[in-house]
PDB file of C-alpha atoms in Angstrom:
ATOM      1  CA  MET A   1     -23.759  -1.352  27.540  1.00 56.00           C
ATOM      2  CA  ASP A   2     -26.096   1.667  27.638  1.00 71.00           C
ATOM      3  CA  ILE A   3     -29.263   1.764  25.544  1.00 74.00           C
ATOM      4  CA  TRP A   4     -30.300   5.234  24.432  1.00 75.00           C
ATOM      5  CA  PHE A   5     -33.853   5.755  23.248  1.00 77.00           C
ATOM      6  CA  SER A   6     -36.539   8.327  22.578  1.00 78.00           C
ATOM      7  CA  ASN A   7     -40.306   7.927  22.806  1.00 85.00           C
ATOM      8  CA  ALA A   8     -40.725  10.361  19.906  1.00 84.00           C
ATOM      9  CA  PRO A   9     -40.331   9.042  16.315  1.00 87.00           C
ATOM     10  CA  LEU A  10     -36.914  10.362  15.269  1.00 89.00           C
ATOM     11  CA  LEU A  11     -37.307  10.067  11.488  1.00 89.00           C
ATOM     12  CA  LYS A  12     -40.662  11.810  11.232  1.00 86.00           C
ATOM     13  CA  GLY A  13     -40.852  15.500  10.535  1.00 85.00           C
ATOM     14  CA  GLY A  14     -37.762  15.564   8.342  1.00 90.00           C
ATOM     15  CA  GLY A  15     -35.400  13.620  10.592  1.00 94.00           C
ATOM     16  CA  LYS A  16     -32.569  11.995   8.621  1.00 96.00           C
ATOM     17  CA  LEU A  17     -30.656   8.715   8.820  1.00 96.00           C
ATOM     18  CA  ALA A  18     -26.832   8.592   8.848  1.00 96.00           C
ATOM     19  CA  PHE A  19     -24.665   5.506   8.393  1.00 94.00           C
ATOM     20  CA  LEU A  20     -21.378   5.726  10.301  1.00 93.00           C
ATOM     21  CA  PHE A  21     -18.366   3.507   9.578  1.00 91.00           C
ATOM     22  CA  PRO A  22     -15.950   2.949  12.485  1.00 86.00           C
ATOM     23  CA  GLY A  23     -12.195   3.309  12.268  1.00 81.00           C
ATOM     24  CA  TYR A  24      -9.319   0.889  12.715  1.00 72.00           C
ATOM     25  CA  ASP A  25      -9.764  -1.655  15.486  1.00 67.00           C
ATOM     26  CA  PRO A  26      -7.057  -4.325  15.765  1.00 58.00           C
ATOM     27  CA  GLU A  27      -9.361  -6.516  17.870  1.00 62.00           C
ATOM     28  CA  SER A  28     -12.497  -6.221  15.744  1.00 64.00           C
ATOM     29  CA  ASN A  29     -14.120  -9.611  15.263  1.00 66.00           C
ATOM     30  CA  PRO A  30     -17.857  -9.128  14.651  1.00 70.00           C
ATOM     31  CA  GLU A  31     -20.361 -11.972  14.487  1.00 74.00           C
ATOM     32  CA  PHE A  32     -21.755 -12.338  10.967  1.00 78.00           C
ATOM     33  CA  ALA A  33     -23.268 -15.832  11.021  1.00 81.00           C
ATOM     34  CA  THR A  34     -26.854 -14.684  11.563  1.00 85.00           C
ATOM     35  CA  LEU A  35     -26.763 -12.083   8.794  1.00 82.00           C
ATOM     36  CA  SER A  36     -24.988 -14.472   6.434  1.00 84.00           C
ATOM     37  CA  GLU A  37     -27.643 -17.130   6.955  1.00 86.00           C
ATOM     38  CA  TYR A  38     -30.540 -14.684   6.576  1.00 87.00           C
ATOM     39  CA  PHE A  39     -29.325 -12.888   3.437  1.00 85.00           C
ATOM     40  CA  GLY A  40     -27.421 -15.769   1.879  1.00 85.00           C
ATOM     41  CA  ILE A  41     -24.172 -13.820   1.596  1.00 83.00           C
ATOM     42  CA  ALA A  42     -20.888 -13.887   3.460  1.00 77.00           C
ATOM     43  CA  PRO A  43     -18.134 -11.314   4.054  1.00 74.00           C
ATOM     44  CA  ARG A  44     -15.119 -11.612   1.812  1.00 73.00           C
ATOM     45  CA  ARG A  45     -11.725 -12.314   3.314  1.00 69.00           C
ATOM     46  CA  SER A  46      -8.287 -11.086   2.366  1.00 61.00           C
ATOM     47  CA  GLY A  47      -5.680 -13.680   1.592  1.00 57.00           C
ATOM     48  CA  ALA A  48      -2.528 -13.666   3.680  1.00 50.00           C
ATOM     49  CA  ILE A  49      -0.283 -10.710   2.832  1.00 51.00           C
ATOM     50  CA  GLU A  50       3.298 -11.661   3.611  1.00 54.00           C
ATOM     51  CA  ASP A  51       5.135  -9.245   5.917  1.00 56.00           C
ATOM     52  CA  ASN A  52       2.166  -6.875   6.030  1.00 54.00           C
ATOM     53  CA  LYS A  53      -0.394  -8.102   8.541  1.00 60.00           C
ATOM     54  CA  ALA A  54      -1.626  -4.535   9.092  1.00 61.00           C
ATOM     55  CA  VAL A  55      -2.803  -4.175   5.493  1.00 65.00           C
ATOM     56  CA  GLU A  56      -4.278  -7.690   5.615  1.00 69.00           C
ATOM     57  CA  HIS A  57      -6.310  -6.707   8.681  1.00 69.00           C
ATOM     58  CA  LEU A  58      -7.219  -3.373   7.095  1.00 70.00           C
ATOM     59  CA  LEU A  59      -8.658  -5.155   4.057  1.00 72.00           C
ATOM     60  CA  ASN A  60     -10.667  -7.524   6.246  1.00 76.00           C
ATOM     61  CA  LEU A  61     -12.137  -4.556   8.124  1.00 78.00           C
ATOM     62  CA  TYR A  62     -13.051  -3.102   4.745  1.00 77.00           C
ATOM     63  CA  TYR A  63     -14.774  -6.346   3.719  1.00 79.00           C
ATOM     64  CA  ASN A  64     -16.653  -6.411   7.036  1.00 81.00           C
ATOM     65  CA  SER A  65     -18.066  -2.942   6.428  1.00 81.00           C
ATOM     66  CA  GLN A  66     -18.932  -3.879   2.859  1.00 82.00           C
ATOM     67  CA  PHE A  67     -20.855  -6.918   4.099  1.00 85.00           C
ATOM     68  CA  LEU A  68     -22.819  -4.938   6.701  1.00 86.00           C
ATOM     69  CA  ASP A  69     -23.631  -2.174   4.214  1.00 86.00           C
ATOM     70  CA  GLU A  70     -24.849  -4.672   1.617  1.00 85.00           C
ATOM     71  CA  SER A  71     -26.916  -6.551   4.201  1.00 87.00           C
ATOM     72  CA  ILE A  72     -28.768  -3.524   5.483  1.00 86.00           C
ATOM     73  CA  LYS A  73     -29.406  -2.292   1.939  1.00 86.00           C
ATOM     74  CA  ARG A  74     -30.896  -5.688   1.078  1.00 87.00           C
ATOM     75  CA  ALA A  75     -33.262  -5.078   3.981  1.00 89.00           C
ATOM     76  CA  GLY A  76     -34.447  -1.957   2.135  1.00 91.00           C
ATOM     77  CA  VAL A  77     -32.772   0.638   4.361  1.00 91.00           C
ATOM     78  CA  LYS A  78     -30.968   3.540   2.682  1.00 92.00           C
ATOM     79  CA  PRO A  79     -29.281   6.412   4.530  1.00 94.00           C
ATOM     80  CA  ASP A  80     -29.540  10.119   3.817  1.00 97.00           C
ATOM     81  CA  MET A  81     -25.832  10.596   4.429  1.00 97.00           C
ATOM     82  CA  TYR A  82     -22.615   8.710   5.137  1.00 96.00           C
ATOM     83  CA  ALA A  83     -19.761   9.494   7.491  1.00 97.00           C
ATOM     84  CA  GLY A  84     -16.883   7.628   9.055  1.00 93.00           C
ATOM     85  CA  HIS A  85     -14.281   7.750  11.783  1.00 92.00           C
ATOM     86  CA  SER A  86     -10.680   7.721  10.551  1.00 88.00           C
ATOM     87  CA  LEU A  87     -10.330   4.674   8.269  1.00 85.00           C
ATOM     88  CA  GLY A  88     -14.121   4.433   8.245  1.00 89.00           C
ATOM     89  CA  GLU A  89     -14.320   7.378   5.854  1.00 92.00           C
ATOM     90  CA  TRP A  90     -12.894   5.146   3.118  1.00 89.00           C
ATOM     91  CA  HIS A  91     -15.601   2.607   3.845  1.00 89.00           C
ATOM     92  CA  ALA A  92     -18.183   5.385   3.559  1.00 93.00           C
ATOM     93  CA  ILE A  93     -16.658   6.568   0.273  1.00 93.00           C
ATOM     94  CA  ARG A  94     -17.063   3.087  -1.182  1.00 90.00           C
ATOM     95  CA  ALA A  95     -20.574   2.583   0.211  1.00 91.00           C
ATOM     96  CA  ALA A  96     -21.795   5.882  -1.223  1.00 93.00           C
ATOM     97  CA  GLY A  97     -20.397   5.095  -4.666  1.00 91.00           C
ATOM     98  CA  LEU A  98     -18.014   8.058  -4.605  1.00 93.00           C
ATOM     99  CA  SER A  99     -15.287   5.593  -5.576  1.00 90.00           C
ATOM    100  CA  THR A 100     -15.534   2.060  -6.896  1.00 84.00           C
ATOM    101  CA  ASP A 101     -14.945  -0.963  -4.720  1.00 79.00           C
ATOM    102  CA  GLU A 102     -12.110  -2.095  -6.996  1.00 82.00           C
ATOM    103  CA  SER A 103     -10.221   1.197  -6.876  1.00 84.00           C
ATOM    104  CA  VAL A 104     -10.447   1.470  -3.086  1.00 81.00           C
ATOM    105  CA  GLN A 105      -9.104  -2.073  -2.738  1.00 76.00           C
ATOM    106  CA  ARG A 106      -6.229  -1.291  -5.108  1.00 79.00           C
ATOM    107  CA  PHE A 107      -5.501   1.811  -3.029  1.00 80.00           C
ATOM    108  CA  PHE A 108      -5.311  -0.225   0.189  1.00 73.00           C
ATOM    109  CA  ASN A 109      -3.235  -2.958  -1.443  1.00 73.00           C
ATOM    110  CA  SER A 110      -0.686  -0.444  -2.721  1.00 72.00           C
ATOM    111  CA  ILE A 111       0.008   1.032   0.728  1.00 66.00           C
ATOM    112  CA  ASP A 112       2.986  -0.389   2.548  1.00 56.00           C
ATOM    113  CA  SER A 113       2.085   0.307   6.164  1.00 49.00           C
ATOM    114  CA  THR A 114       5.708  -0.108   7.213  1.00 44.00           C
ATOM    115  CA  GLN A 115       6.511   3.101   5.352  1.00 50.00           C
ATOM    116  CA  HIS A 116       4.298   5.255   7.596  1.00 46.00           C
ATOM    117  CA  HIS A 117       6.336   4.973  10.763  1.00 48.00           C
ATOM    118  CA  LYS A 118       8.993   7.389  11.905  1.00 48.00           C
ATOM    119  CA  GLU A 119      12.073   6.109  13.681  1.00 50.00           C
ATOM    120  CA  GLN A 120      10.856   7.581  16.969  1.00 59.00           C
ATOM    121  CA  GLU A 121       8.049   5.867  18.854  1.00 78.00           C
ATOM    122  CA  MET A 122       4.683   7.577  18.607  1.00 89.00           C
ATOM    123  CA  ILE A 123       2.359   6.824  21.492  1.00 94.00           C
ATOM    124  CA  TYR A 124      -1.414   7.139  21.460  1.00 95.00           C
ATOM    125  CA  ILE A 125      -3.093   8.153  24.704  1.00 97.00           C
ATOM    126  CA  ALA A 126      -6.838   7.838  25.234  1.00 97.00           C
ATOM    127  CA  VAL A 127      -7.959  10.552  27.659  1.00 98.00           C
ATOM    128  CA  GLY A 128     -11.283  10.680  29.509  1.00 98.00           C
ATOM    129  CA  CYS A 129     -12.124  14.352  29.077  1.00 98.00           C
ATOM    130  CA  GLY A 130     -12.709  16.958  26.396  1.00 97.00           C
ATOM    131  CA  TYR A 131      -9.777  18.718  24.783  1.00 97.00           C
ATOM    132  CA  ASP A 132     -10.834  22.068  26.215  1.00 96.00           C
ATOM    133  CA  ARG A 133      -9.935  20.838  29.694  1.00 97.00           C
ATOM    134  CA  ILE A 134      -6.299  20.041  28.863  1.00 98.00           C
ATOM    135  CA  SER A 135      -5.596  22.240  25.818  1.00 97.00           C
ATOM    136  CA  LYS A 136      -3.583  24.766  27.874  1.00 97.00           C
ATOM    137  CA  TRP A 137      -1.018  22.044  28.587  1.00 97.00           C
ATOM    138  CA  CYS A 138      -1.026  20.578  25.072  1.00 97.00           C
ATOM    139  CA  GLU A 139      -0.843  23.586  22.781  1.00 95.00           C
ATOM    140  CA  GLY A 140       2.711  24.628  22.120  1.00 92.00           C
ATOM    141  CA  THR A 141       4.202  21.432  23.529  1.00 96.00           C
ATOM    142  CA  PRO A 142       6.541  19.894  20.922  1.00 96.00           C
ATOM    143  CA  ASN A 143       5.443  16.555  19.458  1.00 96.00           C
ATOM    144  CA  LEU A 144       2.119  16.448  21.315  1.00 97.00           C
ATOM    145  CA  TYR A 145      -0.976  16.471  19.114  1.00 97.00           C
ATOM    146  CA  LEU A 146      -4.721  15.973  19.317  1.00 98.00           C
ATOM    147  CA  ALA A 147      -5.306  13.039  16.965  1.00 97.00           C
ATOM    148  CA  ASN A 148      -9.007  12.332  17.574  1.00 97.00           C
ATOM    149  CA  ASP A 149     -11.667  14.573  19.096  1.00 97.00           C
ATOM    150  CA  ASN A 150     -14.152  11.764  19.596  1.00 96.00           C
ATOM    151  CA  CYS A 151     -16.821  13.090  21.945  1.00 95.00           C
ATOM    152  CA  PRO A 152     -17.241  15.637  24.783  1.00 95.00           C
ATOM    153  CA  ASN A 153     -15.549  13.317  27.284  1.00 96.00           C
ATOM    154  CA  GLN A 154     -13.028  11.333  25.239  1.00 97.00           C
ATOM    155  CA  ILE A 155     -10.101  12.320  23.040  1.00 98.00           C
ATOM    156  CA  LEU A 156      -6.992  10.660  21.628  1.00 97.00           C
ATOM    157  CA  LEU A 157      -3.576  12.277  21.895  1.00 98.00           C
ATOM    158  CA  CYS A 158      -0.457  11.257  19.989  1.00 97.00           C
ATOM    159  CA  ALA A 159       3.008  12.095  21.278  1.00 96.00           C
ATOM    160  CA  ASP A 160       6.630  11.089  21.352  1.00 95.00           C
ATOM    161  CA  GLU A 161       8.122   9.597  24.513  1.00 94.00           C
ATOM    162  CA  LYS A 162       9.155  12.922  26.091  1.00 96.00           C
ATOM    163  CA  ALA A 163       5.796  14.595  25.472  1.00 97.00           C
ATOM    164  CA  THR A 164       3.991  11.471  26.711  1.00 97.00           C
ATOM    165  CA  GLU A 165       5.821  11.639  30.038  1.00 97.00           C
ATOM    166  CA  TYR A 166       4.986  15.353  30.309  1.00 98.00           C
ATOM    167  CA  ILE A 167       1.242  15.037  29.664  1.00 98.00           C
ATOM    168  CA  SER A 168       0.943  11.809  31.701  1.00 98.00           C
ATOM    169  CA  ASP A 169       2.280  13.590  34.792  1.00 98.00           C
ATOM    170  CA  ILE A 170      -0.306  16.336  34.322  1.00 98.00           C
ATOM    171  CA  LEU A 171      -3.181  13.895  33.803  1.00 98.00           C
ATOM    172  CA  ARG A 172      -2.241  12.015  36.981  1.00 98.00           C
ATOM    173  CA  ARG A 173      -2.002  15.259  38.932  1.00 97.00           C
ATOM    174  CA  GLU A 174      -5.390  16.433  37.638  1.00 97.00           C
ATOM    175  CA  GLN A 175      -6.900  12.969  38.275  1.00 98.00           C
ATOM    176  CA  ILE A 176      -8.011  12.575  34.658  1.00 98.00           C
ATOM    177  CA  TYR A 177      -8.335   8.994  33.474  1.00 98.00           C
ATOM    178  CA  PHE A 178      -6.043   8.021  30.592  1.00 98.00           C
ATOM    179  CA  GLN A 179      -4.720   4.874  28.943  1.00 96.00           C
ATOM    180  CA  MET A 180      -1.809   4.149  26.626  1.00 95.00           C
ATOM    181  CA  LEU A 181      -2.872   2.287  23.497  1.00 91.00           C
ATOM    182  CA  ASP A 182      -0.856  -0.573  22.048  1.00 81.00           C
ATOM    183  CA  TYR A 183      -0.318   0.703  18.528  1.00 75.00           C
ATOM    184  CA  GLN A 184       1.810   3.395  16.918  1.00 76.00           C
ATOM    185  CA  SER A 185       1.282   4.986  13.523  1.00 81.00           C
ATOM    186  CA  GLY A 186       1.135   8.776  13.717  1.00 86.00           C
ATOM    187  CA  TYR A 187      -2.096   8.945  11.709  1.00 88.00           C
ATOM    188  CA  HIS A 188      -4.075  12.179  11.989  1.00 93.00           C
ATOM    189  CA  THR A 189      -1.074  14.148  13.226  1.00 93.00           C
ATOM    190  CA  PRO A 190       1.836  16.049  11.635  1.00 93.00           C
ATOM    191  CA  PHE A 191       4.009  13.013  12.443  1.00 91.00           C
ATOM    192  CA  LEU A 192       2.836  11.557   9.138  1.00 86.00           C
ATOM    193  CA  LYS A 193       3.653  14.541   6.932  1.00 85.00           C
ATOM    194  CA  GLU A 194       7.087  13.341   5.854  1.00 79.00           C
ATOM    195  CA  LYS A 195       5.608  10.011   4.713  1.00 77.00           C
ATOM    196  CA  ILE A 196       2.500  11.347   2.993  1.00 76.00           C
ATOM    197  CA  PHE A 197       4.023  10.911  -0.464  1.00 71.00           C
ATOM    198  CA  HIS A 198       3.539   7.137  -0.117  1.00 73.00           C
ATOM    199  CA  VAL A 199      -0.212   7.666   0.131  1.00 76.00           C
ATOM    200  CA  ASP A 200      -0.100  10.259  -2.632  1.00 74.00           C
ATOM    201  CA  GLU A 201       1.454   7.641  -4.909  1.00 79.00           C
ATOM    202  CA  ALA A 202      -1.311   5.180  -3.998  1.00 79.00           C
ATOM    203  CA  MET A 203      -3.940   7.754  -4.994  1.00 81.00           C
ATOM    204  CA  LYS A 204      -3.323   6.931  -8.658  1.00 82.00           C
ATOM    205  CA  HIS A 205      -5.548   3.897  -8.098  1.00 82.00           C
ATOM    206  CA  ILE A 206      -8.573   5.943  -7.025  1.00 87.00           C
ATOM    207  CA  GLU A 207     -11.359   6.555  -9.523  1.00 87.00           C
ATOM    208  CA  LEU A 208     -14.085   8.978  -8.500  1.00 91.00           C
ATOM    209  CA  SER A 209     -17.746   8.852  -9.485  1.00 89.00           C
ATOM    210  CA  LYS A 210     -20.712  11.127  -8.882  1.00 88.00           C
ATOM    211  CA  ASN A 211     -22.428   9.943  -5.705  1.00 90.00           C
ATOM    212  CA  ASP A 212     -26.111  10.527  -4.934  1.00 90.00           C
ATOM    213  CA  ILE A 213     -25.757  10.198  -1.150  1.00 94.00           C
ATOM    214  CA  PRO A 214     -23.253  12.630   0.404  1.00 96.00           C
ATOM    215  CA  VAL A 215     -20.190  11.554   2.365  1.00 97.00           C
ATOM    216  CA  TRP A 216     -19.186  13.921   5.142  1.00 98.00           C
ATOM    217  CA  SER A 217     -15.572  14.489   6.171  1.00 97.00           C
ATOM    218  CA  ALA A 218     -14.511  14.617   9.828  1.00 97.00           C
ATOM    219  CA  THR A 219     -11.505  16.674   8.709  1.00 97.00           C
ATOM    220  CA  SER A 220     -13.111  19.516   6.752  1.00 97.00           C
ATOM    221  CA  LEU A 221     -16.619  19.130   8.249  1.00 98.00           C
ATOM    222  CA  GLU A 222     -17.892  19.377   4.671  1.00 98.00           C
ATOM    223  CA  GLN A 223     -19.035  16.894   2.052  1.00 97.00           C
ATOM    224  CA  TYR A 224     -16.345  14.991   0.186  1.00 96.00           C
ATOM    225  CA  PRO A 225     -15.546  16.584  -3.188  1.00 95.00           C
ATOM    226  CA  THR A 226     -15.810  14.803  -6.534  1.00 93.00           C
ATOM    227  CA  ASP A 227     -12.935  16.823  -8.044  1.00 93.00           C
ATOM    228  CA  MET A 228      -9.803  14.663  -7.970  1.00 91.00           C
ATOM    229  CA  ASN A 229      -7.403  17.436  -6.946  1.00 91.00           C
ATOM    230  CA  GLU A 230      -9.662  18.483  -4.087  1.00 94.00           C
ATOM    231  CA  PHE A 231     -10.144  14.840  -3.099  1.00 93.00           C
ATOM    232  CA  ARG A 232      -6.383  14.248  -3.100  1.00 89.00           C
ATOM    233  CA  GLN A 233      -5.797  17.293  -0.861  1.00 92.00           C
ATOM    234  CA  LEU A 234      -8.532  16.266   1.563  1.00 93.00           C
ATOM    235  CA  THR A 235      -7.018  12.768   1.752  1.00 90.00           C
ATOM    236  CA  ALA A 236      -3.656  14.279   2.731  1.00 89.00           C
ATOM    237  CA  ASP A 237      -5.350  16.524   5.301  1.00 93.00           C
ATOM    238  CA  HIS A 238      -7.326  13.584   6.643  1.00 93.00           C
ATOM    239  CA  LEU A 239      -4.119  11.678   7.402  1.00 89.00           C
ATOM    240  CA  THR A 240      -2.209  14.581   8.972  1.00 93.00           C
ATOM    241  CA  GLN A 241      -4.894  16.555  10.801  1.00 95.00           C
ATOM    242  CA  THR A 242      -7.214  15.888  13.734  1.00 97.00           C
ATOM    243  CA  VAL A 243     -10.266  13.659  13.312  1.00 97.00           C
ATOM    244  CA  ARG A 244     -12.991  16.133  14.359  1.00 97.00           C
ATOM    245  CA  PHE A 245     -15.645  13.475  14.904  1.00 97.00           C
ATOM    246  CA  ARG A 246     -17.419  15.257  17.770  1.00 97.00           C
ATOM    247  CA  GLU A 247     -17.781  18.436  15.735  1.00 98.00           C
ATOM    248  CA  LEU A 248     -19.012  16.485  12.713  1.00 97.00           C
ATOM    249  CA  ILE A 249     -21.784  14.738  14.649  1.00 97.00           C
ATOM    250  CA  GLU A 250     -22.836  18.046  16.174  1.00 97.00           C
ATOM    251  CA  LYS A 251     -22.962  19.648  12.718  1.00 98.00           C
ATOM    252  CA  LEU A 252     -24.915  16.789  11.133  1.00 98.00           C
ATOM    253  CA  THR A 253     -27.417  17.005  13.968  1.00 97.00           C
ATOM    254  CA  ALA A 254     -27.825  20.784  13.961  1.00 97.00           C
ATOM    255  CA  GLN A 255     -27.464  21.572  10.246  1.00 97.00           C
ATOM    256  CA  GLU A 256     -28.453  18.400   8.385  1.00 97.00           C
ATOM    257  CA  ASN A 257     -31.162  17.268  10.827  1.00 96.00           C
ATOM    258  CA  ALA A 258     -29.604  13.841  11.307  1.00 97.00           C
ATOM    259  CA  ARG A 259     -31.529  12.079  14.046  1.00 93.00           C
ATOM    260  CA  VAL A 260     -30.582   8.395  13.764  1.00 92.00           C
ATOM    261  CA  PHE A 261     -26.949   7.246  13.515  1.00 93.00           C
ATOM    262  CA  VAL A 262     -26.321   3.601  12.625  1.00 89.00           C
ATOM    263  CA  THR A 263     -22.824   2.202  13.163  1.00 87.00           C
ATOM    264  CA  MET A 264     -21.940  -0.190  10.367  1.00 82.00           C
TER     265      MET A 264
END
């Protein structure tokens, strides 16, 4: 693992601190024993949810982020801004107080993940280059979408079987590293549009509050709104449009003077 550092103090001279919450990771299993012993708290755990292991895992990821956020706040560290990657934006929304813990949990509990899949298989492809390098082959190709723009040298595509074969042949020819991922959902692409009403129904559980620390969206590249109608629309956009994480980090650095990013 690389260690990046600077000899200059990053938070002096107006530098700001950002807390970042990661997205869905089916293999996430962080070590909490040390923090639990030090702070005298422990992460909550979801009970077994019959026939819906995805939501059960989603809730446990949520509890993990809640535990880490509470721990670091007990240490006296407060961020200047929050952001997240994909699912992590909901963790950031809760941490910032934009919505209550109870309402976010009710929102997650009310989502039946089995309802968000189309009959066709949707394949995620991690690609080791920026989108600008392969955009000429992607744009205009049916059922091939940029799901995540993660960083200058890594993106995530989502495609059906035919489009996957097409772009895979090109990536091999161009000698660009890529890997098929072992989950299908269609999140952050138009694949999810026909199922978005399920999430819209779940939004009735969300209660918004006025937050003091801003939450930034990797969809709009703006702060999350406190108006419910605007929040509802951004939630729909978040699920059906590209996660523009690279652009968000660049904007927070250039415009908001964020200098330290802590992954929660």
